[in-house]
Short mmCIF file of C-alpha atoms in Angstrom, two decimals:
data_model
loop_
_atom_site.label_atom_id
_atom_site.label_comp_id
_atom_site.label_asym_id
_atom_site.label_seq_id
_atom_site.Cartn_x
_atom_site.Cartn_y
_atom_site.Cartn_z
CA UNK A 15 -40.00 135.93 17.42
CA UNK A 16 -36.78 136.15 15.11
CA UNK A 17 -37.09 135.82 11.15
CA UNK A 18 -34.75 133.93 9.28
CA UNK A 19 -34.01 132.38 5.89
CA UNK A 20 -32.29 129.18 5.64
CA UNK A 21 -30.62 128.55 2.02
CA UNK A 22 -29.34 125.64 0.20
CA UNK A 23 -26.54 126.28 -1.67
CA UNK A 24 -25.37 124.08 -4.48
CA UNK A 25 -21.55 124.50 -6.03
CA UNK A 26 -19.61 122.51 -8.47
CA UNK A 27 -16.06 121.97 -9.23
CA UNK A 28 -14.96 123.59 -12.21
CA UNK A 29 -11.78 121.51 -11.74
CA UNK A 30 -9.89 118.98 -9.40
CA UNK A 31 -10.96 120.23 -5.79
CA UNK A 32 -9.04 120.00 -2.42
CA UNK A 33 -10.79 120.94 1.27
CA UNK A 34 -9.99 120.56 4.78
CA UNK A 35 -12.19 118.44 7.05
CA UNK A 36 -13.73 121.85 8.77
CA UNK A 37 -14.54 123.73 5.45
CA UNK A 38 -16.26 126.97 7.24
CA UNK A 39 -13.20 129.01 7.39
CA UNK A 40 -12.55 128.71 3.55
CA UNK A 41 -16.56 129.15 2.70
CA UNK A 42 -16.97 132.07 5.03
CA UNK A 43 -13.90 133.68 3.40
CA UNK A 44 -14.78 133.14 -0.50
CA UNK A 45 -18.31 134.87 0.28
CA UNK A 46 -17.08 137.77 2.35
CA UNK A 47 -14.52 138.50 -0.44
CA UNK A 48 -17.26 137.85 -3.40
CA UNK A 49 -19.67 139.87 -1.48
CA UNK A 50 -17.17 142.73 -1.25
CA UNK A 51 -16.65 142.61 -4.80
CA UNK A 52 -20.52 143.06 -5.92
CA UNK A 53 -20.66 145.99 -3.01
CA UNK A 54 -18.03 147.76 -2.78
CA UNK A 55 -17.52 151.01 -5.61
CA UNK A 56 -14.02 151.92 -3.53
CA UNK A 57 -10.75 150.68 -4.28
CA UNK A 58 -9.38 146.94 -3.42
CA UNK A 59 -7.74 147.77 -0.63
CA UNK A 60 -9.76 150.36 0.73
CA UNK A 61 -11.05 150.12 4.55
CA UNK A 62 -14.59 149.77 5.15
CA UNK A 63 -14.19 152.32 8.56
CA UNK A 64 -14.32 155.97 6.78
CA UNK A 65 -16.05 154.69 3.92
CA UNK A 66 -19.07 157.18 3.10
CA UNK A 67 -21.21 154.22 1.83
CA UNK A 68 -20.23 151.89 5.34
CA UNK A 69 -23.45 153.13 7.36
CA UNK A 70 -25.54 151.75 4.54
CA UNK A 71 -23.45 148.75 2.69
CA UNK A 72 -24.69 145.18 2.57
CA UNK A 73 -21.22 144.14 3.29
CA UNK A 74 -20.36 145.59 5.99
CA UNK A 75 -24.26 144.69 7.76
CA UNK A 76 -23.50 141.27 7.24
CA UNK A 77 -19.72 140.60 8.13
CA UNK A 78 -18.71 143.78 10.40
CA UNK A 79 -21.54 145.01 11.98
CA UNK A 80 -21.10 147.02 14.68
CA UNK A 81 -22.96 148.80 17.76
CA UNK A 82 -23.69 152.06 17.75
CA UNK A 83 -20.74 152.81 20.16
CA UNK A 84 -17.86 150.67 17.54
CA UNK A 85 -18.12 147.32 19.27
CA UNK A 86 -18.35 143.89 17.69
CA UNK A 87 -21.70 141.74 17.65
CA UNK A 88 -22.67 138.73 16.37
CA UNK A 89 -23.19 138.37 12.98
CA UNK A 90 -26.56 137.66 11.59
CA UNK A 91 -25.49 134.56 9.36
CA UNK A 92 -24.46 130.89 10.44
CA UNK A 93 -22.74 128.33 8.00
CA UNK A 94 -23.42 124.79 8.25
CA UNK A 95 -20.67 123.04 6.27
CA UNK A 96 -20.76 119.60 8.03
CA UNK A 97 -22.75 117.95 5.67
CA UNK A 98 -20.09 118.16 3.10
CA UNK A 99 -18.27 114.80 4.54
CA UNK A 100 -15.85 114.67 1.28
CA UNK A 101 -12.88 116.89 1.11
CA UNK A 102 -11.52 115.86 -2.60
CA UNK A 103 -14.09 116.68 -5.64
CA UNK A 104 -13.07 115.88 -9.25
CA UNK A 105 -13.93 118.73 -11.80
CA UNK A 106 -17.97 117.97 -12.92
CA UNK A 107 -19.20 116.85 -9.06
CA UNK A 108 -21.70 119.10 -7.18
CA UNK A 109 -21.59 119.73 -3.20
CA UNK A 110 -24.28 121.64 -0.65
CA UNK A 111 -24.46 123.56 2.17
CA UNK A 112 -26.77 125.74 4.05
CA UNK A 113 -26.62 129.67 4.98
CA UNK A 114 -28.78 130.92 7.18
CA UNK A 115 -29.59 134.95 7.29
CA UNK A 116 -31.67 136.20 10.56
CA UNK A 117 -33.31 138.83 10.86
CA UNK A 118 -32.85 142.54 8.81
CA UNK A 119 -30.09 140.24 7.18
CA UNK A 120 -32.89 139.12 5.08
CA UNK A 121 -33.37 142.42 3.04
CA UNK A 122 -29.79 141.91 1.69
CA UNK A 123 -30.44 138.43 0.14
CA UNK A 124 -30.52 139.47 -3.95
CA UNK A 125 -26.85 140.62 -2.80
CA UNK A 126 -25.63 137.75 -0.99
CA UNK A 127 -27.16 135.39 -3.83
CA UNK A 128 -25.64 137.72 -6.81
CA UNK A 129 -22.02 137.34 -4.84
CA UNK A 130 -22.24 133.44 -4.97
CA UNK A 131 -21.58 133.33 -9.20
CA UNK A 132 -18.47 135.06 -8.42
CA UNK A 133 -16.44 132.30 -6.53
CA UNK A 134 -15.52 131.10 -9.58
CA UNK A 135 -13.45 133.97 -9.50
CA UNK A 136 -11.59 133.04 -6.59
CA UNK A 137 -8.77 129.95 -6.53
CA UNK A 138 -9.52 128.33 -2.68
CA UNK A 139 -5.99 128.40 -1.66
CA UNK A 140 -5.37 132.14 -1.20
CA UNK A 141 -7.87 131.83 1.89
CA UNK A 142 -7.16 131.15 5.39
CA UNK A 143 -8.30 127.44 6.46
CA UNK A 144 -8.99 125.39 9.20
CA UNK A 145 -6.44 122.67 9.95
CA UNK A 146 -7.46 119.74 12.38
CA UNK A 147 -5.67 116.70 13.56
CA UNK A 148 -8.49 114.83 11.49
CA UNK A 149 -6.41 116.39 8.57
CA UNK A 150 -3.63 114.47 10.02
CA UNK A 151 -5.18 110.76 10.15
CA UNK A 152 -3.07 108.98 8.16
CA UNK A 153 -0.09 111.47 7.52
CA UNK A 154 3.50 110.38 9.33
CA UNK A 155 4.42 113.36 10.67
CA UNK A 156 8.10 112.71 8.70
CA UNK A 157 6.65 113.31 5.64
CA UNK A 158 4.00 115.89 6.41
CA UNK A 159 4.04 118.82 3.87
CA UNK A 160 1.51 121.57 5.11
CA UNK A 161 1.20 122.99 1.77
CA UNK A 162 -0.59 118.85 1.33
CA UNK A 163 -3.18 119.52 3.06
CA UNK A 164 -4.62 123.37 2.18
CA UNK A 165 -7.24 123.65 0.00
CA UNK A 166 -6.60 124.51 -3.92
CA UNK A 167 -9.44 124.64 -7.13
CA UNK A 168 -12.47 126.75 -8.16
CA UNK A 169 -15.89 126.05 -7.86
CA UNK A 170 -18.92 127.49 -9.61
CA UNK A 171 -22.52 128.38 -8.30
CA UNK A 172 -25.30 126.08 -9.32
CA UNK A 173 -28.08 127.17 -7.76
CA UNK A 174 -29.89 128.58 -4.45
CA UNK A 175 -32.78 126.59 -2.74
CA UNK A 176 -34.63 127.53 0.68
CA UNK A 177 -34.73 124.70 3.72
CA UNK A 178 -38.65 125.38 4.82
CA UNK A 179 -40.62 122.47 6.88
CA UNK A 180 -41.92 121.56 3.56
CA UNK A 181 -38.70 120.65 1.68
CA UNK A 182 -36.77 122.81 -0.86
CA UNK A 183 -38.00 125.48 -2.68
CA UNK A 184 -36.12 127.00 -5.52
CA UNK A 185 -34.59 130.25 -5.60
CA UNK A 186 -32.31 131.52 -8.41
CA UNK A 187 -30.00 129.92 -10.65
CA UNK A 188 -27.37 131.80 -13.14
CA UNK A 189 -28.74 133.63 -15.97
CA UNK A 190 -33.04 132.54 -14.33
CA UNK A 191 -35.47 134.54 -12.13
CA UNK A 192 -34.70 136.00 -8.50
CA UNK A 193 -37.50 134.18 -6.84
CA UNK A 194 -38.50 135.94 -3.53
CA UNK A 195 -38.32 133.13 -0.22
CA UNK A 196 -40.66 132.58 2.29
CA UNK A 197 -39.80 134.21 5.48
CA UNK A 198 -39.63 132.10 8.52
CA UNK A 199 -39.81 132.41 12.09
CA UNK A 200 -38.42 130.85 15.88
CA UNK A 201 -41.50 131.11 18.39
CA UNK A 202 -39.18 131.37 21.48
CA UNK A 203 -42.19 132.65 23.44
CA UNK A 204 -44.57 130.12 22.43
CA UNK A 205 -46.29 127.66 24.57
CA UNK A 206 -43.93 124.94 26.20
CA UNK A 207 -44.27 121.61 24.90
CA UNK A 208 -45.89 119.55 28.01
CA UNK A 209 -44.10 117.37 29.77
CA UNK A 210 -40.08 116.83 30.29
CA UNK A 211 -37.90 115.58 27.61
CA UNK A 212 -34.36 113.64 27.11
CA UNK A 213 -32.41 115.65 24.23
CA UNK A 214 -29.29 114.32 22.58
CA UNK A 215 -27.62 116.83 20.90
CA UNK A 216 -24.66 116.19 18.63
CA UNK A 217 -22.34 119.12 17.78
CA UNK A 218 -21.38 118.31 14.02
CA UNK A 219 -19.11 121.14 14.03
CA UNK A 220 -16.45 122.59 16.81
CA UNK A 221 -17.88 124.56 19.66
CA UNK A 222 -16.39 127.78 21.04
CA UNK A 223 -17.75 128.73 24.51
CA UNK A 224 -16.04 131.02 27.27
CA UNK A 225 -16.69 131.22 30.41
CA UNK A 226 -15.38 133.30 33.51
CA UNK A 227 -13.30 131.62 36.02
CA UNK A 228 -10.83 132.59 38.89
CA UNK A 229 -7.40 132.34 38.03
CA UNK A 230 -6.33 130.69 41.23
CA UNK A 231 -3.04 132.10 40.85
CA UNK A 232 -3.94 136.26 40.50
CA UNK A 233 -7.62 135.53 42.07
CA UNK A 234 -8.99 137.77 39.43
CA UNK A 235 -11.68 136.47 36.56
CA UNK A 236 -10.29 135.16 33.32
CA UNK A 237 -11.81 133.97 30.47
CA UNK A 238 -11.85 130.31 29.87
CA UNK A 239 -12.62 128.14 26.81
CA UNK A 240 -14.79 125.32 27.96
CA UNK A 241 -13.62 121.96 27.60
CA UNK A 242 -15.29 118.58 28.57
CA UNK A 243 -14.70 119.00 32.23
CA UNK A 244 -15.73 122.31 32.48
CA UNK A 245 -19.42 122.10 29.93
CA UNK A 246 -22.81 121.71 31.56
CA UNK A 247 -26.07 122.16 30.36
CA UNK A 248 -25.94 125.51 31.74
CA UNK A 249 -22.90 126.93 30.26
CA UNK A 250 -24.40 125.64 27.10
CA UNK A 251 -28.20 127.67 27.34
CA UNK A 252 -26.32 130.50 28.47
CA UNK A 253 -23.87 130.73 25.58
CA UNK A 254 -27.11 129.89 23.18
CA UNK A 255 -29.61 132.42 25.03
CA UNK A 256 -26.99 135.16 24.96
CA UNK A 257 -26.40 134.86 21.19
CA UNK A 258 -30.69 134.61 20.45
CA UNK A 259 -31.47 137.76 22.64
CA UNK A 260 -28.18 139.58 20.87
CA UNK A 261 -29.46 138.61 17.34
CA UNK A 262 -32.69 139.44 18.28
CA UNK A 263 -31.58 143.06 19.85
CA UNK A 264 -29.63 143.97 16.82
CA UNK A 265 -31.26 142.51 14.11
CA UNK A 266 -34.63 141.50 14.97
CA UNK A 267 -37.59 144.25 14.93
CA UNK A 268 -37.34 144.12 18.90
CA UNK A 269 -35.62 143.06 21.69
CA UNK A 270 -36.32 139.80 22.94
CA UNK A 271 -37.83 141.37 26.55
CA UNK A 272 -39.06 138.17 28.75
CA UNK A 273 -41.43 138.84 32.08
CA UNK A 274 -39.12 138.66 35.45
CA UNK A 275 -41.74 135.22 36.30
CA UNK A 276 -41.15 133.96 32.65
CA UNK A 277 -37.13 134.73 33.06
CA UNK A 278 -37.04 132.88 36.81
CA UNK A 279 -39.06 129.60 35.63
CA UNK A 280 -36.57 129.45 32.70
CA UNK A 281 -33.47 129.73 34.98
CA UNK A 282 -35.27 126.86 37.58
CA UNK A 283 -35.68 124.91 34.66
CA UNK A 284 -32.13 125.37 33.78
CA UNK A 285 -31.14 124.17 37.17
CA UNK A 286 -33.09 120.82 37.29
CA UNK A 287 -31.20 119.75 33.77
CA UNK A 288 -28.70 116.48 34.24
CA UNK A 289 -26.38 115.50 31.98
CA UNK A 290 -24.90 112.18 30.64
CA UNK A 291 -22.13 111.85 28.01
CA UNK A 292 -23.00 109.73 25.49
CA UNK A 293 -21.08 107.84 22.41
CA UNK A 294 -17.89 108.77 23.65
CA UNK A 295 -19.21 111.75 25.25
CA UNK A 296 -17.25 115.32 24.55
CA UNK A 297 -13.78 115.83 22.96
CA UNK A 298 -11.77 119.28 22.59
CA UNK A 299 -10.52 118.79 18.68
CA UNK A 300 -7.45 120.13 18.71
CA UNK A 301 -7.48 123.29 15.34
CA UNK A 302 -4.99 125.73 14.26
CA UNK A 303 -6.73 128.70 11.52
CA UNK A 304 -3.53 128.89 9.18
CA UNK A 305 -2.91 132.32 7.29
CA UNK A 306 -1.13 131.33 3.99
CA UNK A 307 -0.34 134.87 3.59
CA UNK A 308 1.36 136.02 6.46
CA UNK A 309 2.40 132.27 7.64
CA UNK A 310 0.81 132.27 10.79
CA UNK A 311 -1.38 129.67 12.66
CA UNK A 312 -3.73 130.80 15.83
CA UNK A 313 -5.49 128.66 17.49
CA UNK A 314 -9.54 127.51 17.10
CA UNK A 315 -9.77 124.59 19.36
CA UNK A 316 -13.74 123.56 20.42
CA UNK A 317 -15.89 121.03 21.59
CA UNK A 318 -17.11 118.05 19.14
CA UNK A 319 -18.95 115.34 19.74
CA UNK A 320 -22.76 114.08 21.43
CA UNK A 321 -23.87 114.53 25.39
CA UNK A 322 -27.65 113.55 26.73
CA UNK A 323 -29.67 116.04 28.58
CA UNK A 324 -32.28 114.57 30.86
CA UNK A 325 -35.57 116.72 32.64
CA UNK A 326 -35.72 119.28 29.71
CA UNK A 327 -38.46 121.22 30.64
CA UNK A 328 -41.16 122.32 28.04
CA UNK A 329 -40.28 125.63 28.11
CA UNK A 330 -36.26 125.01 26.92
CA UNK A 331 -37.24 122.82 24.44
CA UNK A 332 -38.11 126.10 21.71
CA UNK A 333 -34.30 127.86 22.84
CA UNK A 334 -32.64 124.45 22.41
CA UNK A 335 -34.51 124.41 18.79
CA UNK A 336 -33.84 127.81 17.30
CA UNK A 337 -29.89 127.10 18.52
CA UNK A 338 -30.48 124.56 15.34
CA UNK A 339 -30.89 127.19 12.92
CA UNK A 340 -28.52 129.50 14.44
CA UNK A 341 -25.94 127.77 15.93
CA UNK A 342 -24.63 128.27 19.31
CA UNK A 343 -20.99 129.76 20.34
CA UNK A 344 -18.25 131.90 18.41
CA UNK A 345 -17.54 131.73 14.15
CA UNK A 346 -21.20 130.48 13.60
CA UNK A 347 -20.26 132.63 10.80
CA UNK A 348 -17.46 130.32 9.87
CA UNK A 349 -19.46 126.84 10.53
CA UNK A 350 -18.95 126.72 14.54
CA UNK A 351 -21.82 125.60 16.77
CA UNK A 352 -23.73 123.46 14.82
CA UNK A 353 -25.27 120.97 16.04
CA UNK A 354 -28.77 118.41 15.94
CA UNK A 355 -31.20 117.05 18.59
CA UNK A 356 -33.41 114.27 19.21
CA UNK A 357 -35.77 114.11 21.66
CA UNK A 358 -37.87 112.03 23.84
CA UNK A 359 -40.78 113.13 26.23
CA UNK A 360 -40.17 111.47 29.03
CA UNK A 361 -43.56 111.31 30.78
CA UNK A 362 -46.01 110.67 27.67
CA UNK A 363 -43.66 109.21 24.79
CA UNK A 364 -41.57 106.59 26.23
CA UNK A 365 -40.62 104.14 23.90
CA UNK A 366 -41.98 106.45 20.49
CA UNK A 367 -39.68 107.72 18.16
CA UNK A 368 -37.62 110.88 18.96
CA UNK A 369 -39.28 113.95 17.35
CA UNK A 370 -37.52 116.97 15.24
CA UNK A 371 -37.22 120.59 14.74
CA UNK A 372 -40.36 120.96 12.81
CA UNK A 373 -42.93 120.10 15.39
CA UNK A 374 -41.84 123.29 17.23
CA UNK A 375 -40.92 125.70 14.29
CA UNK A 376 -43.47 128.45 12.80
CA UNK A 377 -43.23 128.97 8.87
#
């Protein structure tokens, strides 16, 4: 089982307002640097490694967290900015998004939601961005003018709402009452659904996966970013079971430890899973992260768009859910890997309406 809290966050422009089509990059930056500020009692450009308060600061749980032996691990926080379809506000109008925290993560929330009133601090274009060739529709590459397309404005925090099966429930608002959430929960272990379903799932947002592959010209493995030809439904569950059993061995109050019999059906299951592309099937989206500071583009390509799985067994159907909440890939943490299902039972709901996330979420 792995705790979460899913938040609604609701800004407003405090003036004209300018955003790229993949906002995650520019979000995940202004709360990282507002969270900093309402942590950190060193200087400004003090390093968090040989800080005295790093083995115990919110800031450095949240968006460097490290093993015990100094190596990276996912972060326990995903972004999902793809509901913000706009990317020009005038100064007065209001966008959302949602921020989930998972696991320990939780006991830092009265920081993360005191950081939020200072974006207004923060003017967006001194951030790096994400820059897409959906940025590009409608530019003639003649006239194009990067500095056109980066972000620029302020926004200001409105208020903080929790996503729960039973709608929103209100949080805190500037200058009002901390109100403590419900804690929530993914069941991975609970008891399959019956039967074998059809799941669409749609990735609103790019996906990063990597997988090993033979370099045919040394022989040796390298590592590969997936792209259409290369995904399967198995690449996929492995990329989204390796990032629940790391959140859940981190951050979690135990590892998630599965019986060998448990483990093998899952894998069998995994191999009887076929796959159809579907409205348009997969595309690699083609996006440069651009560092107005130093210049400098590096690449962020991933996977967008919608692919059908057919005979889902019942006991994938609770992984494929959580990966909802969590996301699935690298940067969930910057608005990567989100994605939504629908499903279908194929053996005792043929015809019926696909079902949702809720009929196999706790809390």
């Amino acid at each position: 089982m792995i705790e979460y809290i899913r938040l609604r966050l609701t800004f407003e422009a405090l003036s004209d307002l300018q955003l790229t089509f993949f906002k995650g990059s520019t979000l995940r930056s202004l709360f990282k640097t507002s969270l900093r500020n309402v942590c950190c009692i060193g200087s400004r450009n003090q390093e968090c490694k040989g800080c005295i308060c790093a083995g115990t600061c919110p800031y450095v749980f949240l968006t460097e967290h490290k093993t015990e032996t100094g190596e990276d691990t996912v972060l326990p926080l995903a972004v999902s900015c793809a509901s913000i379809e706009r990317n020009g506000f005038q100064k007065g109008e209001r966008f959302s998004f949602d921020m989930a925290l998972v696991g320990k993560a939780i006991n830092i929330l009265p920081y993360a939601v005191a950081s939020l009133s200072n974006w207004e601090r923060h003017d967006l274009g001194r951030f790096q961005v994400l820059i897409s060739g959906r940025d590009m529709v409608g530019r003639a590459d003649s006239r194009f003018r990067l500095q056109d397309m980066l972000p620029w404005g302020k926004v200001g925090f409105v208020r903080a709402e929790q996503v729960t099966g039973n709608g929103l429930r209100h949080i805190y608002e500037p200058g009002g009452v901390f109100r403590q959430p419900e804690i929530q929960s993914l069941s991975i272990n609970e008891k399959p659904s019956p039967g074998m379903w059809t799941v669409t799932v749609r990735f609103l947002s790019p996906v990063r996966i990597f997988r090993k592959l033979v370099d045919p010209a040394t022989g040796r493995k390298k590592k590969t970013l997936v792209t259409p030809d290369l995904f399967s439904f198995e690449i996929f569950f492995r990329a989204l079971r390796k990032r629940i059993v790391e959140l859940a061995r981190h951050f979690g109050e135990s590892p998630l430890e599965l019986p060998d019999d448990q483990n093998e059906r899952i894998w069998q299951a995994v191999a009887e899973v076929t796959m159809n592309k579907t409205d348009g099937g997969l595309e690699m989206l083609g996006i440069r992260r651009y560092n107005r500071s130093l210049d400098r583009y590096k690449l962020y390509d991933g996977l967008i768009g919608a692919v059908e799985f057919k005979n889902v067994s019942g006991c994938l159907v609770p992984w494929i859910m959580a990966g909802e909440i969590l996301q699935v890939g690298k940067f969930p943490a910057m608005g990567y890997g989100e994605y939504r299902c629908e499903f279908g039972n194929q053996e005792i709901m043929k015809g019926e309406k696909s079902h949702r996330t809720e009929h196999f979420l706790d809390g």
